[in-house]
DNA sequence: AGCATGCGTCCACTTTACTGGACATGACTC
DNA sequence: GAGTCATGTCCAGTAAAGTGGACGCATGCT
């Protein structure tokens, strides 16, 4: 049977960071949670959990969401890894309390 | 209901690469599939699927396996990302057909 | 060669994540 | 303030992932 698991701190942090990267990438592209969820093919609830860093989500959907949000993942030559992520990561601490893509203009620098 | 999904090429590649990194890291540490599975708290079957790059696996267990196998994931300052992975990635193409950690010596350079 | 060990893979059963809907809250516009 | 839109969060039903066991095969040891 499937058991409830515990995760190392490093694992939880990685999940949290990836979730935030996805959220930042999504907002930068002016997508609502619903829009991204539709493109990935999951419910908004699940995307919300992914962005929160839930460990139970399927890795395929998480990676797909990341890809559609512009987050670089593991590549054959993983030199490409940092390029985009590093830029996004700079904004990790700037996450607004309640996030919502501006309706008046998109692609602002929030 | 849960639907069967399709994934972008980029997503499948990321999954495949991560799986291989885990396998390489595990072998470098002289761990059998069973040992790593036990430490993560999953079955050998599931670990096998993860190393194969199955998109359905839970991201928490995949990241945990990666952490225990020495693969660096997403960090707060993601400068650390490449260091270890780049070294492992050099061996991506050298994967032996049938893998098994040598019993006589561990930590060899294969 | 014979034996032991680890991997590749299948299957029926069980547990879990995903879903869709619903409701509250926060933020922006008029 | 009223109206709108996006997010935060909960829940019961349902489909899918995880499990343990089993079997064959490859590899390494003696």
mmCIF file with all atom_site columns, C-alpha atoms (C1' of nucleotides) in Angstrom, chain D residues 5-18:
data_model
loop_
_atom_site.group_PDB
_atom_site.id
_atom_site.type_symbol
_atom_site.label_atom_id
_atom_site.label_alt_id
_atom_site.label_comp_id
_atom_site.label_asym_id
_atom_site.label_entity_id
_atom_site.label_seq_id
_atom_site.pdbx_PDB_ins_code
_atom_site.Cartn_x
_atom_site.Cartn_y
_atom_site.Cartn_z
_atom_site.occupancy
_atom_site.B_iso_or_equiv
_atom_site.pdbx_formal_charge
_atom_site.auth_seq_id
_atom_site.auth_comp_id
_atom_site.auth_asym_id
_atom_site.auth_atom_id
_atom_site.pdbx_PDB_model_num
ATOM 1  C "C1'" . DC D 1 5  ? -12.090 38.831 -11.513 1.00 0.00 ? 5  DC D "C1'" 1
ATOM 2  C "C1'" . DA D 1 6  ? -8.316  35.980 -9.673  1.00 0.00 ? 6  DA D "C1'" 1
ATOM 3  C "C1'" . DT D 1 7  ? -6.662  33.585 -5.919  1.00 0.00 ? 7  DT D "C1'" 1
ATOM 4  C "C1'" . DG D 1 8  ? -6.969  30.684 -1.442  1.00 0.00 ? 8  DG D "C1'" 1
ATOM 5  C "C1'" . DT D 1 9  ? -9.086  26.691 0.262   1.00 0.00 ? 9  DT D "C1'" 1
ATOM 6  C "C1'" . DC D 1 10 ? -12.293 22.842 1.317   1.00 0.00 ? 10 DC D "C1'" 1
ATOM 7  C "C1'" . DC D 1 11 ? -14.685 18.358 0.011   1.00 0.00 ? 11 DC D "C1'" 1
ATOM 8  C "C1'" . DA D 1 12 ? -16.689 13.790 -1.853  1.00 0.00 ? 12 DA D "C1'" 1
ATOM 9  C "C1'" . DG D 1 13 ? -16.295 10.963 -5.907  1.00 0.00 ? 13 DG D "C1'" 1
ATOM 10 C "C1'" . DT D 1 14 ? -13.312 8.691  -9.162  1.00 0.00 ? 14 DT D "C1'" 1
ATOM 11 C "C1'" . DA D 1 15 ? -9.490  7.294  -11.935 1.00 0.00 ? 15 DA D "C1'" 1
ATOM 12 C "C1'" . DA D 1 16 ? -4.662  6.462  -11.662 1.00 0.00 ? 16 DA D "C1'" 1
ATOM 13 C "C1'" . DA D 1 17 ? -0.230  5.605  -9.280  1.00 0.00 ? 17 DA D "C1'" 1
ATOM 14 C "C1'" . DG D 1 18 ? 2.107   2.743  -5.894  1.00 0.00 ? 18 DG D "C1'" 1
#
